[in-house]
Every structure is written in C-alpha cells, then in structure tokens.
Short mmCIF file of C-alpha atoms and ligand atoms in Angstrom, two decimals:
data_model
loop_
_atom_site.label_atom_id
_atom_site.label_comp_id
_atom_site.label_asym_id
_atom_site.label_seq_id
_atom_site.Cartn_x
_atom_site.Cartn_y
_atom_site.Cartn_z
CA MET A 106 59.88 66.21 -64.87
CA SER A 107 59.73 64.28 -61.67
CA ARG A 108 61.33 65.62 -58.53
CA PRO A 109 64.58 63.71 -58.16
CA ASP A 110 64.99 64.59 -54.49
CA ASN A 111 61.78 63.13 -53.14
CA SER A 112 60.98 60.40 -55.61
CA SER A 113 64.01 58.36 -54.53
CA ALA A 114 62.36 57.34 -51.26
CA PRO A 115 58.96 55.77 -51.96
CA GLU A 116 59.21 53.94 -48.64
CA ALA A 117 55.97 53.81 -46.68
CA ALA A 118 56.65 55.02 -43.15
CA PRO A 119 56.24 52.14 -40.69
CA THR A 120 53.44 52.77 -38.24
CA GLY A 121 52.37 50.26 -35.52
CA PRO A 122 53.78 50.12 -31.99
CA GLY A 123 57.50 49.42 -32.01
CA SER A 124 57.81 51.48 -35.17
CA PRO A 125 59.78 54.71 -35.26
CA ARG A 126 56.57 56.45 -34.19
CA ASP A 127 56.09 55.07 -30.70
CA VAL A 128 58.41 55.48 -27.75
CA PRO A 129 58.91 51.97 -26.33
CA PRO A 130 58.22 51.17 -22.66
CA ALA A 131 61.14 50.79 -20.26
CA PRO A 132 62.71 47.31 -20.38
CA GLY A 133 61.15 44.84 -17.95
CA SER A 134 58.10 46.98 -17.27
CA PHE A 135 54.67 45.38 -17.08
CA PRO A 136 51.63 47.69 -17.23
CA ILE A 137 49.80 45.95 -14.37
CA ASP A 138 51.22 45.33 -10.89
CA PRO A 139 52.05 41.59 -11.13
CA GLU A 140 51.28 41.13 -7.40
CA THR A 141 47.59 41.60 -8.18
CA LEU A 142 47.53 38.71 -10.66
CA PRO A 143 46.68 35.05 -10.01
CA ASP A 144 49.72 33.02 -8.86
CA PRO A 145 50.54 31.08 -12.08
CA ILE A 146 50.38 34.21 -14.24
CA ARG A 147 52.40 36.21 -11.71
CA ASP A 148 55.10 33.53 -11.56
CA GLU A 149 55.39 33.52 -15.34
CA VAL A 150 55.63 37.28 -15.60
CA LEU A 151 58.14 37.56 -12.76
CA ALA A 152 60.42 34.72 -13.91
CA PRO A 153 64.00 35.94 -14.50
CA ASP A 154 65.09 37.17 -17.92
CA PRO A 155 67.94 35.49 -19.78
CA ILE A 156 71.31 36.23 -18.19
CA ALA A 157 74.33 37.34 -20.19
CA ILE A 158 76.96 34.64 -20.57
CA ASN A 159 80.02 35.52 -22.57
CA THR A 160 81.46 32.67 -24.61
CA SER A 161 83.57 32.14 -27.68
CA ALA A 162 82.44 31.61 -31.24
CA GLU A 163 83.96 28.27 -32.11
CA GLU A 164 82.23 28.41 -35.49
CA LEU A 165 84.96 30.67 -36.84
CA LYS A 166 87.47 27.83 -36.84
CA ASP A 167 86.94 27.29 -40.57
CA GLY A 168 88.12 30.78 -41.46
CA LEU A 169 90.90 31.02 -44.00
CA ASN A 170 92.65 33.96 -42.40
CA ARG A 171 96.36 33.65 -42.83
CA CYS A 172 98.63 34.14 -39.84
CA PRO A 173 100.58 37.36 -40.48
CA LYS A 174 103.67 35.78 -38.92
CA CYS A 175 103.95 32.28 -40.44
CA GLY A 176 101.23 32.16 -43.11
CA SER A 177 99.45 29.17 -41.60
CA THR A 178 95.68 28.96 -42.04
CA GLU A 179 95.17 27.13 -38.73
CA ILE A 180 93.61 30.13 -37.07
CA ARG A 181 90.92 30.40 -34.43
CA GLN A 182 89.20 33.11 -32.57
CA LYS A 183 90.53 33.24 -29.03
CA PRO A 184 87.62 32.29 -26.74
CA GLY A 185 85.77 35.28 -25.35
CA SER A 186 87.65 37.86 -27.40
CA ASP A 187 87.97 39.29 -30.91
CA LEU A 188 91.57 38.10 -31.03
CA LEU A 189 92.66 35.60 -33.62
CA VAL A 190 95.26 33.04 -32.60
CA CYS A 191 97.53 30.93 -34.83
CA LEU A 192 97.56 27.31 -33.67
CA TYR A 193 100.81 26.67 -35.45
CA CYS A 194 103.05 29.39 -34.03
CA ARG A 195 100.79 30.70 -31.23
CA ASN A 196 100.87 34.19 -32.68
CA GLU A 197 97.90 36.31 -31.55
CA TRP A 198 96.54 39.37 -33.30
CA HIS A 199 93.49 41.54 -33.56
CA GLY A 200 91.44 41.94 -36.71
CA GLN A 201 91.93 45.50 -37.97
CA ARG A 202 89.28 47.51 -36.19
CA VAL A 203 87.48 49.82 -38.61
CA GLU A 204 87.34 52.39 -35.85
CA GLU A 205 91.07 53.08 -36.18
CA GLU A 206 91.39 52.00 -39.81
CA PHE A 207 88.87 54.59 -41.06
CA GLY A 208 89.20 57.07 -38.19
CA LEU A 209 85.56 56.57 -37.31
CA GLY A 210 85.67 57.48 -33.64
CA THR A 211 87.01 60.95 -34.19
CA GLY A 212 86.11 64.26 -35.76
CA LEU A 213 82.36 64.08 -35.15
CA ASP A 214 82.36 67.81 -34.49
CA ASP A 215 83.97 68.52 -37.85
CA LEU A 216 81.65 66.37 -39.96
CA GLU A 217 80.62 68.07 -43.18
CA GLY A 218 78.63 66.80 -46.13
CA THR A 219 77.89 63.14 -46.66
CA ILE A 220 80.86 60.82 -46.27
CA ILE A 221 80.26 57.32 -47.59
CA ALA A 222 82.63 54.42 -46.97
CA SER A 223 83.39 52.27 -50.01
CA GLY A 224 81.13 49.43 -48.87
CA ALA A 225 78.24 51.83 -48.29
CA GLN A 226 78.16 53.16 -51.85
CA ASN A 227 75.08 52.73 -53.95
CA ILE A 228 74.56 49.15 -54.95
CA ALA A 229 75.24 48.72 -58.65
CA ALA A 230 72.11 47.55 -60.47
CA ASP A 231 74.06 44.79 -62.22
CA ALA A 232 75.83 43.51 -59.11
CA ALA A 233 75.63 39.76 -59.56
CA SER A 234 74.37 37.52 -56.78
CA LEU A 235 76.34 34.52 -57.97
CA MET A 236 80.12 34.71 -57.88
CA SER A 237 82.42 31.96 -59.12
CA PHE A 238 85.95 31.10 -58.02
CA LYS A 239 88.43 28.64 -59.41
CA CYS A 240 89.89 26.51 -56.63
CA THR A 241 93.68 26.83 -56.53
CA GLY A 242 93.89 23.47 -54.80
CA CYS A 243 92.09 21.21 -57.26
CA GLY A 244 90.81 23.37 -60.10
CA ALA A 245 87.12 22.87 -59.34
CA GLU A 246 84.60 25.70 -59.80
CA VAL A 247 83.09 27.03 -56.54
CA THR A 248 80.02 29.29 -56.61
CA ILE A 249 78.86 31.62 -53.84
CA ASN A 250 75.36 33.08 -53.72
CA THR A 251 75.89 36.47 -52.09
CA ASP A 252 72.17 36.81 -51.33
CA ASN A 253 72.56 34.56 -48.30
CA ALA A 254 76.23 33.58 -47.98
CA MET A 255 79.65 35.13 -48.28
CA THR A 256 81.68 31.92 -48.07
CA ALA A 257 81.60 28.44 -49.60
CA ARG A 258 83.71 25.33 -49.31
CA CYS A 259 85.20 23.36 -52.18
CA HIS A 260 83.50 19.96 -52.13
CA TRP A 261 86.64 18.21 -53.29
CA CYS A 262 89.53 19.57 -51.28
CA ARG A 263 87.71 21.36 -48.41
CA HIS A 264 89.33 24.69 -49.22
CA VAL A 265 87.21 27.62 -47.99
CA PHE A 266 86.45 30.57 -50.28
CA GLY A 267 85.21 33.96 -49.25
CA VAL A 268 84.04 37.07 -51.09
CA ASN A 269 86.86 39.18 -49.74
CA GLU A 270 87.16 41.84 -52.41
CA GLN A 271 84.63 44.62 -52.79
CA VAL A 272 84.13 43.56 -56.38
CA ALA A 273 80.42 44.02 -56.81
CA ASN A 274 80.04 47.69 -55.99
CA GLY A 275 78.27 48.17 -52.68
CA ALA A 276 77.42 44.50 -52.33
CA VAL A 277 80.20 43.79 -49.84
CA PRO A 278 80.13 45.66 -46.50
CA ASP A 279 82.98 47.68 -45.02
CA ALA A 280 83.04 45.85 -41.73
CA VAL A 281 81.84 42.85 -39.78
CA LEU A 282 81.23 42.35 -36.08
CA PRO A 283 82.05 38.69 -35.28
CA PHE A 284 79.74 36.48 -33.22
CA HIS A 285 80.61 36.23 -29.53
CA ILE A 286 77.58 34.31 -28.31
CA LYS A 287 77.86 30.60 -29.06
CA LYS A 288 74.99 28.59 -30.48
CA ASP A 289 74.51 26.61 -27.22
CA ASP A 290 74.23 29.85 -25.36
CA ALA A 291 71.70 31.27 -27.84
CA VAL A 292 69.62 28.09 -27.61
CA ALA A 293 69.58 28.36 -23.80
CA ARG A 294 68.48 31.98 -23.92
CA ILE A 295 65.68 31.27 -26.40
CA ARG A 296 64.49 28.34 -24.32
CA GLN A 297 64.47 30.52 -21.22
CA PHE A 298 62.57 33.28 -23.05
CA VAL A 299 59.86 30.85 -24.18
CA ASP A 300 59.68 29.01 -20.84
CA LYS A 301 58.59 32.32 -19.41
CA ARG A 302 55.74 32.49 -21.93
CA ARG A 303 54.15 29.05 -22.10
CA MET A 304 50.78 29.40 -20.41
CA PHE A 305 49.05 31.27 -23.25
CA ALA A 306 51.32 30.26 -26.14
CA LEU A 307 49.82 28.76 -29.28
CA LYS A 308 49.71 24.99 -28.85
CA GLU A 309 51.26 24.33 -32.27
CA PHE A 310 54.12 26.63 -31.41
CA LYS A 311 54.86 24.76 -28.20
CA ASP A 312 54.61 21.39 -29.96
CA GLU A 313 57.03 22.40 -32.68
CA PHE A 314 59.40 24.40 -30.49
CA THR A 315 62.97 23.33 -31.31
CA PRO A 316 65.38 26.13 -30.38
CA GLU A 317 68.25 23.99 -31.73
CA ASN A 318 67.07 25.12 -35.18
CA VAL A 319 68.25 28.65 -34.46
CA ILE A 320 70.50 30.05 -37.19
CA GLY A 321 73.30 32.57 -36.99
CA VAL A 322 72.70 35.38 -39.49
CA TYR A 323 74.73 38.44 -40.36
CA LEU A 324 72.24 41.23 -40.99
CA PRO A 325 73.11 44.36 -42.99
CA TYR A 326 73.15 47.73 -41.23
CA MET A 327 74.37 51.23 -41.94
CA ILE A 328 76.26 52.64 -38.99
CA VAL A 329 75.90 56.40 -39.09
CA ASP A 330 77.73 59.24 -37.37
CA GLY A 331 76.11 62.62 -37.66
CA LYS A 332 76.31 66.27 -36.73
CA ALA A 333 73.02 68.15 -36.64
CA SER A 334 71.05 71.08 -35.29
CA VAL A 335 67.40 70.91 -34.34
CA ASP A 336 64.90 73.72 -33.67
CA VAL A 337 61.48 73.22 -32.13
CA ALA A 338 58.69 75.64 -31.33
CA GLY A 339 55.41 75.30 -29.49
CA GLN A 340 53.49 76.22 -26.36
CA GLY A 341 53.92 75.30 -22.73
CA GLU A 342 51.70 75.84 -19.70
CA ILE A 343 52.51 76.50 -16.05
CA GLU A 344 49.83 76.01 -13.42
CA THR A 345 49.25 79.14 -11.32
CA ARG A 346 46.21 78.15 -9.29
CA ARG A 347 44.08 75.13 -8.59
CA TYR A 348 40.69 75.17 -6.83
CA THR A 349 37.60 73.02 -6.45
CA ARG A 350 33.99 74.12 -6.56
CA GLN A 351 31.09 72.29 -5.02
CA ASN A 352 28.14 72.14 -7.39
CA GLY A 353 25.47 70.15 -5.60
CA LYS A 354 27.08 66.77 -4.94
CA GLN A 355 29.58 67.25 -7.74
CA LYS A 356 33.08 68.48 -6.92
CA THR A 357 35.00 69.94 -9.86
CA THR A 358 38.65 70.96 -10.00
CA TYR A 359 39.60 74.04 -12.02
CA TYR A 360 43.04 75.23 -13.09
CA ASP A 361 44.52 78.61 -13.92
CA ALA A 362 47.65 78.62 -16.04
CA ASP A 363 50.17 80.88 -17.77
CA VAL A 364 50.74 80.07 -21.43
CA TYR A 365 54.20 80.53 -22.95
CA GLN A 366 55.51 80.50 -26.47
CA VAL A 367 58.52 78.15 -26.19
CA GLU A 368 61.41 77.83 -28.62
CA ARG A 369 64.44 75.58 -28.30
CA HIS A 370 67.62 74.93 -30.25
CA VAL A 371 70.22 72.19 -29.78
CA ASP A 372 73.45 71.31 -31.60
CA PHE A 373 74.66 67.75 -31.22
CA THR A 374 76.57 64.82 -32.63
CA VAL A 375 75.59 61.16 -32.64
CA ASP A 376 78.05 58.28 -32.72
CA ASP A 377 77.22 54.94 -34.38
CA LEU A 378 73.51 55.10 -34.95
CA PRO A 379 72.46 51.75 -36.48
CA LEU A 380 69.91 51.73 -39.35
CA GLU A 381 68.56 48.58 -41.01
CA SER A 382 69.75 48.67 -44.60
CA SER A 383 67.44 46.03 -45.99
CA THR A 384 63.93 47.07 -47.03
CA GLU A 385 62.38 44.05 -45.41
CA ARG A 386 64.18 44.37 -42.06
CA GLY A 387 63.60 48.12 -41.97
CA ASN A 388 59.85 47.67 -42.20
CA LEU A 389 58.78 47.71 -38.54
CA ASP A 390 55.02 47.62 -39.10
CA THR A 391 53.99 45.29 -36.27
CA ALA A 392 50.62 44.59 -37.88
CA ALA A 393 52.41 42.85 -40.75
CA ASN A 394 55.63 41.41 -39.31
CA THR A 395 57.76 40.98 -36.19
CA ASN A 396 60.90 42.78 -37.38
CA ASN A 397 60.57 45.09 -34.37
CA ILE A 398 61.86 42.10 -32.36
CA ILE A 399 65.17 42.21 -34.24
CA ASN A 400 65.26 46.00 -33.97
CA THR A 401 64.84 45.76 -30.20
CA ILE A 402 68.09 43.83 -29.62
CA LEU A 403 70.08 46.82 -30.88
CA PRO A 404 72.56 48.30 -30.09
CA PHE A 405 75.77 46.40 -30.79
CA ASP A 406 79.30 47.25 -29.66
CA THR A 407 80.00 48.48 -33.18
CA LYS A 408 83.25 50.11 -31.99
CA ASN A 409 84.76 46.60 -32.03
CA ALA A 410 83.83 45.82 -35.63
CA VAL A 411 86.71 44.61 -37.78
CA LYS A 412 87.50 45.33 -41.39
CA TRP A 413 85.56 43.14 -43.77
CA ASN A 414 86.92 39.60 -43.96
CA ALA A 415 84.68 36.86 -45.31
CA SER A 416 86.47 34.30 -43.14
CA PHE A 417 84.42 35.52 -40.19
CA LEU A 418 81.25 34.43 -42.00
CA SER A 419 82.10 30.74 -42.29
CA GLY A 420 79.22 28.65 -41.03
CA PHE A 421 76.79 31.56 -40.90
CA SER A 422 74.08 32.82 -43.16
CA SER A 423 73.86 36.43 -44.29
CA GLU A 424 71.33 38.82 -45.78
CA LYS A 425 72.05 41.37 -48.45
CA ARG A 426 71.64 45.11 -48.25
CA ASP A 427 69.24 46.73 -50.73
CA ARG A 428 68.95 50.28 -49.38
CA ASP A 429 71.36 53.05 -50.27
CA VAL A 430 72.32 56.14 -48.31
CA ASP A 431 69.69 58.25 -50.14
CA HIS A 432 66.91 55.88 -49.12
CA LEU A 433 67.96 55.97 -45.49
CA HIS A 434 68.34 59.75 -45.17
CA PRO A 435 64.69 60.35 -44.20
CA ARG A 436 65.04 57.67 -41.52
CA LEU A 437 68.21 59.34 -40.21
CA GLU A 438 66.51 62.74 -40.02
CA ASP A 439 63.54 61.18 -38.24
CA GLN A 440 65.77 59.61 -35.59
CA LEU A 441 67.84 62.78 -35.18
CA LEU A 442 64.62 64.71 -34.51
CA SER A 443 63.55 62.16 -31.91
CA ILE A 444 66.96 62.26 -30.22
CA ALA A 445 66.88 66.06 -30.11
CA ARG A 446 63.35 66.12 -28.69
CA ALA A 447 64.49 63.76 -25.93
CA GLN A 448 67.45 66.07 -25.21
CA ILE A 449 65.22 69.14 -25.14
CA GLU A 450 62.70 67.57 -22.77
CA LYS A 451 65.01 68.25 -19.80
CA SER A 452 64.98 72.00 -20.56
CA VAL A 453 61.20 72.40 -20.32
CA GLY A 454 60.66 70.86 -16.88
CA ARG A 455 59.11 74.06 -15.51
CA TYR A 456 56.07 73.58 -17.73
CA ASP A 457 54.22 71.38 -15.28
CA ARG A 458 51.13 71.22 -17.50
CA GLY A 459 53.22 69.97 -20.40
CA VAL A 460 54.41 71.28 -23.75
CA ARG A 461 52.88 70.91 -27.18
CA TRP A 462 55.50 71.15 -29.91
CA ASP A 463 53.91 72.41 -33.14
CA GLU A 464 56.93 72.81 -35.39
CA GLU A 465 60.36 71.23 -35.69
CA ASP A 466 63.29 71.40 -38.04
CA VAL A 467 66.54 69.48 -38.46
CA GLN A 468 69.66 70.49 -40.34
CA VAL A 469 72.13 67.68 -40.91
CA HIS A 470 75.51 69.40 -41.15
CA GLY A 471 77.36 66.20 -41.87
CA SER A 472 77.04 62.43 -41.81
CA ARG A 473 79.36 59.45 -42.20
CA TRP A 474 78.06 56.09 -43.40
CA VAL A 475 79.65 52.69 -42.94
CA SER A 476 78.08 49.46 -44.12
CA MET A 477 78.36 46.67 -41.56
CA TYR A 478 77.26 43.09 -40.92
CA LEU A 479 75.96 42.53 -37.39
CA PRO A 480 75.57 39.06 -35.80
CA VAL A 481 72.09 37.84 -34.79
CA TRP A 482 70.84 34.42 -33.74
CA LEU A 483 67.36 33.99 -35.20
CA TYR A 484 64.73 31.44 -34.29
CA SER A 485 61.65 31.69 -36.46
CA TYR A 486 58.18 30.20 -36.40
CA GLN A 487 55.65 30.55 -39.20
CA GLN A 488 52.17 30.90 -37.74
CA PRO A 489 49.56 29.84 -40.30
CA GLY A 490 46.64 32.19 -40.92
CA ARG A 491 45.06 34.73 -43.22
CA ASN A 492 47.32 36.60 -45.68
CA GLY A 493 50.06 34.03 -45.25
CA GLY A 494 49.95 34.16 -41.46
CA MET A 495 52.72 35.74 -39.42
CA LEU A 496 56.42 34.96 -39.14
CA HIS A 497 57.46 35.17 -35.47
CA TYR A 498 61.06 35.74 -34.44
CA ILE A 499 63.01 35.19 -31.30
CA ALA A 500 66.30 37.03 -31.70
CA VAL A 501 69.53 36.95 -29.69
CA ASN A 502 72.14 39.67 -30.06
CA GLY A 503 75.29 37.79 -31.13
CA ARG A 504 77.48 40.07 -29.00
CA THR A 505 75.56 41.11 -25.90
CA GLY A 506 73.15 38.19 -25.66
CA GLU A 507 70.17 40.54 -25.35
CA THR A 508 67.13 38.43 -26.20
CA MET A 509 63.69 39.46 -27.46
CA GLY A 510 60.93 37.51 -29.07
CA SER A 511 57.39 37.25 -30.32
CA VAL A 512 55.48 34.21 -29.09
CA PRO A 513 52.15 33.53 -30.86
CA VAL A 514 49.23 33.41 -28.42
CA GLN A 515 46.32 31.02 -28.09
CA GLN A 516 43.58 33.66 -28.28
CA TRP A 517 40.78 31.70 -26.59
CA LYS A 518 42.97 30.83 -23.61
CA LEU A 519 44.06 34.39 -23.13
CA LEU A 520 40.48 35.68 -23.48
CA LEU A 521 39.25 33.08 -21.02
CA ALA A 522 41.86 34.05 -18.43
CA ALA A 523 41.08 37.75 -18.86
CA LEU A 524 37.34 37.16 -18.56
CA THR A 525 37.83 34.96 -15.50
CA VAL A 526 39.86 37.61 -13.72
CA GLY A 527 37.37 40.29 -14.84
CA THR A 528 34.45 38.26 -13.53
CA PHE A 529 36.24 37.75 -10.23
CA ILE A 530 36.77 41.51 -9.85
CA GLU A 531 33.14 42.13 -10.82
CA GLY A 532 31.91 39.64 -8.22
CA PHE A 533 34.02 41.40 -5.62
CA VAL A 534 32.58 44.80 -6.62
CA ILE A 535 28.98 43.56 -6.51
CA THR A 536 29.50 42.04 -3.06
CA PHE A 537 31.08 45.29 -1.91
CA LEU A 538 28.20 47.38 -3.27
CA ALA A 539 25.64 45.08 -1.67
CA PHE A 540 27.28 45.58 1.72
CA ALA A 541 27.75 49.31 1.28
CA SER A 542 24.11 50.07 0.47
CA MET B 1297 30.38 56.39 0.22
CA SER B 1298 28.11 59.29 -0.51
CA ASP B 1299 24.80 58.55 -2.15
CA ASP B 1300 26.20 58.71 -5.66
CA SER B 1301 25.77 54.98 -5.54
CA GLY B 1302 29.26 53.93 -6.66
CA LEU B 1303 27.78 52.13 -9.63
CA TRP B 1304 30.84 53.22 -11.63
CA LEU B 1305 32.66 50.48 -9.70
CA LEU B 1306 30.85 48.01 -11.94
CA SER B 1307 33.13 49.07 -14.78
CA LEU B 1308 36.14 47.68 -12.89
CA GLY B 1309 35.39 44.13 -14.04
CA PRO B 1310 35.42 44.79 -17.79
CA ALA B 1311 38.32 47.23 -17.41
CA GLY B 1312 40.33 44.65 -15.49
CA ALA B 1313 39.64 42.00 -18.12
CA ALA B 1314 40.65 44.27 -20.98
CA GLY B 1315 43.74 45.53 -19.16
CA LEU B 1316 44.94 42.05 -18.35
CA TYR B 1317 44.30 40.87 -21.90
CA TRP B 1318 46.45 43.62 -23.41
CA ALA B 1319 49.17 43.36 -20.80
CA LEU B 1320 49.59 39.64 -21.39
CA TYR B 1321 49.26 39.96 -25.16
CA ARG B 1322 52.14 42.46 -25.19
CA PHE B 1323 54.16 40.33 -22.79
CA TYR B 1324 53.99 37.48 -25.30
CA ARG B 1325 54.14 39.36 -28.58
CA ASN B 1326 56.21 42.42 -27.59
CA THR B 1327 54.64 44.55 -30.32
CA ASP B 1328 55.36 47.64 -28.24
CA LYS B 1329 59.12 47.13 -28.15
CA SER B 1330 61.79 48.75 -30.29
CA HIS B 1331 65.35 49.99 -29.98
CA ALA B 1332 65.37 53.03 -27.66
CA PHE B 1333 67.90 54.88 -29.80
CA GLU B 1334 67.19 58.17 -28.00
CA HIS B 1335 68.80 56.83 -24.84
CA GLU B 1336 71.09 54.08 -26.13
CA THR B 1337 73.04 56.09 -28.70
CA ALA B 1338 76.14 58.07 -27.76
CA VAL B 1339 74.97 61.68 -28.09
CA GLU B 1340 77.13 64.75 -27.41
CA ALA B 1341 74.87 67.75 -27.12
CA LYS B 1342 75.77 71.39 -26.60
CA PRO B 1343 73.64 73.16 -23.98
CA VAL B 1344 70.06 73.65 -25.14
CA THR B 1345 69.25 77.29 -25.88
CA GLY B 1346 65.99 79.06 -26.56
CA SER B 1347 63.36 81.54 -25.46
CA ASP B 1348 60.19 81.63 -23.39
CA HIS B 1349 57.57 84.38 -23.77
CA LYS B 1350 54.35 84.58 -21.84
CA ILE B 1351 51.56 85.05 -24.34
CA ASN B 1352 48.36 84.23 -22.53
CA GLU B 1353 46.61 83.32 -19.28
CA ILE B 1354 44.01 80.63 -18.87
CA LYS B 1355 41.36 80.88 -16.17
CA GLY B 1356 39.30 78.02 -14.83
CA THR B 1357 40.01 75.20 -17.28
CA GLN B 1358 39.14 71.65 -16.28
CA GLN B 1359 41.90 70.07 -18.38
CA THR B 1360 44.81 68.75 -16.30
CA ARG B 1361 47.39 69.03 -19.10
CA ILE B 1362 47.98 71.27 -22.09
CA ASN B 1363 45.93 70.34 -25.13
CA GLY B 1364 48.02 68.10 -27.45
CA ASP B 1365 50.83 67.53 -24.92
CA ASN B 1366 53.64 65.73 -26.79
CA VAL B 1367 56.67 66.56 -24.70
CA ARG B 1368 57.40 62.88 -24.06
CA ALA B 1369 56.24 61.57 -27.43
CA TYR B 1370 59.63 62.19 -29.07
CA ARG B 1371 58.79 60.09 -32.07
CA LYS B 1372 55.53 61.82 -32.99
CA ARG B 1373 56.57 64.08 -35.84
CA VAL B 1374 55.05 67.56 -36.00
CA ARG B 1375 54.98 70.10 -38.81
CA ARG B 1376 58.40 70.36 -40.43
CA LEU B 1377 59.75 73.85 -40.87
CA ARG B 1378 61.94 74.15 -43.94
CA ARG B 1379 64.05 77.24 -43.49
CA ARG B 1380 66.43 76.39 -46.29
CA ASP B 1381 64.01 74.95 -48.81
CA PRO B 1382 66.00 74.14 -51.96
CA GLY B 1383 62.87 74.18 -54.18
ZN1 ZN C 923 101.37 31.52 -37.20
ZN1 ZN C 924 89.25 22.42 -54.31
#
C-alpha cells in the first residue's frame, strides 16, 4: 500500500533565490552604495521606478452583463472603479463582492477544518477544455477553449459568450478581480522599467523590445484564510563580556556569552494569503524560469474581488488551475511557518548574538480556500540558449501597477564593466601602497 | 599602517569586480525577488509566549554570532516536530 497522505504531493520544492526558501531583499535596495559607481551606471540604478497611475479598464466594454434595472447589455466599467454602469438607463451597481457574498472577511478566529469554496474543489479528471454553446441569436455553434479563454464571440452576430456556470467541476473559479490598469498604462510602466536597464541588456532583447505586445492574463490563485499555532525551539546567546588580547602584532577579540534554551509559541490568523494554483506558475526555481517575477507583484486587493462572471474576461487571456487544495497544503504550512518565525523574531531581541532555531511545528486549526483569477499584464521575451533558453517576464499588477521584470543581460558587457571598475580600484590600491611604504 | 604590509588591500580589486557584477546582474534579472508574504499579509497574532532557560556559559569564543544563526532566515525550514503524528 502506498501512503495516501504524502504521495499526493510529488511536487519538488522550489529552491533558488526568490523561492520560498530565501527572504527577499527590501524593495528598492541595491547591495552597493550607488554613489561609489561610475556616473552612467549610477544614473541607471537611481532612475525612478514606475509610478502608480490609476485608470479604467476600457477592455471590459464587451461584457454581456445585463443591467439589473432595465436588462440592457450596454454596460461598462465606470472608469477608475469596480462599478458597472448601464449606458442605457445610467443605473450603476457593484459586482457582488465575494467578501460579503461568502462571508470571507469574518470568523477567522473560528476557522475549523478545511473549508473549500465550490470553485476551489478538486478538478474533475474529465473536465473538458472545450465547451460549446449554441448562439441564441443566429443558431451558430461557438466553442470556448477554457485552457486559455473564458469568453468567445459569435463570428456571425457578434454576441459574446462566457463560461458563467461552474459546470466543469473545479475548472471555473469562485471569483475574479477585474483589471484596473489599462494597457497603455502597463506599456508605459514596462517601457520605464526597461529604460532603467538598458546599458547591459542583451542586444537582441533591446532590438526586439515591443512593450505594445503585452497581454492581459488572468492567472489562477487560491486565496487562503487560516488559523494556526506554531511552536519553535532552539538556542540563543547573550554576550556577557568582550575583550581583546595582543598576541605579538595580532589583536584578537574574544567573547563570553550565556547560552539559553529558547522556546516560543504563537497563535495567529492570516487573511487572504495568495498561492499560485498552477504547477507551472508555482515553480519558482530561478535557475529554470522567471516565475518569481510574477510572484513578486503580489499581493492584490483581493478584498475587492467580485463573484465569478465571465463577462469580466472579455478581451483577456486566462490560464487554468491544475493544483488542488491537497497539493497546496504543504505550501500553506511552509508559509505559515515563515510568517510565525517573522512574528517570533521580535520576542527574541535580547539575544544579541542571535538565535538558532532547531525545531519547529505548525498546527493548522482551520483553513478556507477560494479559487480566484487575478489580473496581470505580461510581457515576455524568449532568450535563445541551451535547454530551450530562458523565458523572461516583465509583469505589471493589473490592480496596483506594481511592476517587476527580468531583463536578459549581455554577459561580456557586464563582465567588462565589472573588470574595469575592479582594475580601477586595484590601481588605486597599488598607488596607495606604493606611497605608504 | 603598521608593518603588516596591508597587502590584503590587493583583494579589494577582485572583490569590487565580483560585487559589482552580482549587484548589476540582480538589478537586471531580479532573481532574488519574491513576494514578501511575511510582511504583506494581514496577520493577527496573539502575544508570543514561551520560556528561556540558561543552560550554559561560553568563555573566550572568537565567533561574533551564535553558530547556525537563523533568526532572520524565516524561510529556512528546520527539523519538523510532529507532536500529533497520525501514522
Ligand atoms: Zn439599465
Ligand atoms: Zn450568433
């Protein structure tokens, strides 16, 4: 017999920097003081980051939402908001927020067991990718491929169809967070991001750079609430004395310290933790891909997500979820442990020589899972090379405008610049030594 | 300068070159970035509890930090205790 509990998650843990293993550096930090760098490099590094501009998503104008007041389909998103407005009778309304609809914002403290929203259920093995509809307008057959789209338009009468029912079990999410950042805005941000990184960029990348090719994609996530307890145990040291001894010319510093056995416990809840629910997107191994770029533009204002309505997806691409709650549980526990360790850090400040945690444990008392589509503008560039090369992304958060990217580098240029600066420093040192002796 | 000749200064050139290379590489490729969920997620924590017992004294070590310090490496997993092992 195989072990049913553990065999369900054969997922290799992502490693590389930017993976769940490494704490990322603070935003905007650069490991070297830019003032010490040559002017052109300093200017590039210090150039301003993309600024947030809030605009409407005009792309939603094709949506076939019906006005609850007059039934008209002439509906648009009101610029800069999640409101929908009827152009016929001027009625305005809000998409049903899942927060209120499912009671998601409340009761975190009372969570028990694993609560799974209907759209977050296990994906049925036979869930078809192709779904067909008969057009009520003209009788034509319209097919939607749910691997990359949730809407399609009838070629004959322009009627728009959407996968609005959760027919294929688990294949349709519970909620969607509509785009707020317009394409023009995303293009401007991507251009600004790359302008800041031109000097050492791969020549082919610069030649082929066309940010207008950016595409709006809804990516699948599980949004998780949880209630957990974490215990950790280890040793901490407090310095009691510090002294130096002269041994010939050599000065050596010695330390005395008290060693403590340290144990900590914390109970906590988390609200709206986002987890990638596609195997590919969840693989953050930076040696093999640049998915960490997309991960970095998290979080989203998931509190504003509205109940699933395919009309919001008109004009956008989408990716399908292929991970179920069971697969993602190890990832949830991992992140809960990291969150708890960050909470506990504040309580061990007196150990000025640091703490070494040796053991840790998490108990998840309860969790609540909602499947959601989140809006991302994606610009991609395929860098040729060994093993199929590398696919680089520049990603823009479709709500906040947060932008992050991976720009392929021209290795010889970068090496040359580094060696030049190194040689300059070396020359300075040699001159200094010559004078000092 | 004492008469330990300061030859170690010669390592500044190579170190500077390597440091600049990696800093710029990361600035372009951002391989070190990821979502800082520890600080960007809404967390409601009860006060941290626990115990501290002095178990030893160290005299005259040259190490500046505890061996294996991981207090800030939240994401480095350590041995998992399983108090309620179902198996
Ligand atoms: Zn109306
Ligand atoms: Zn038709």
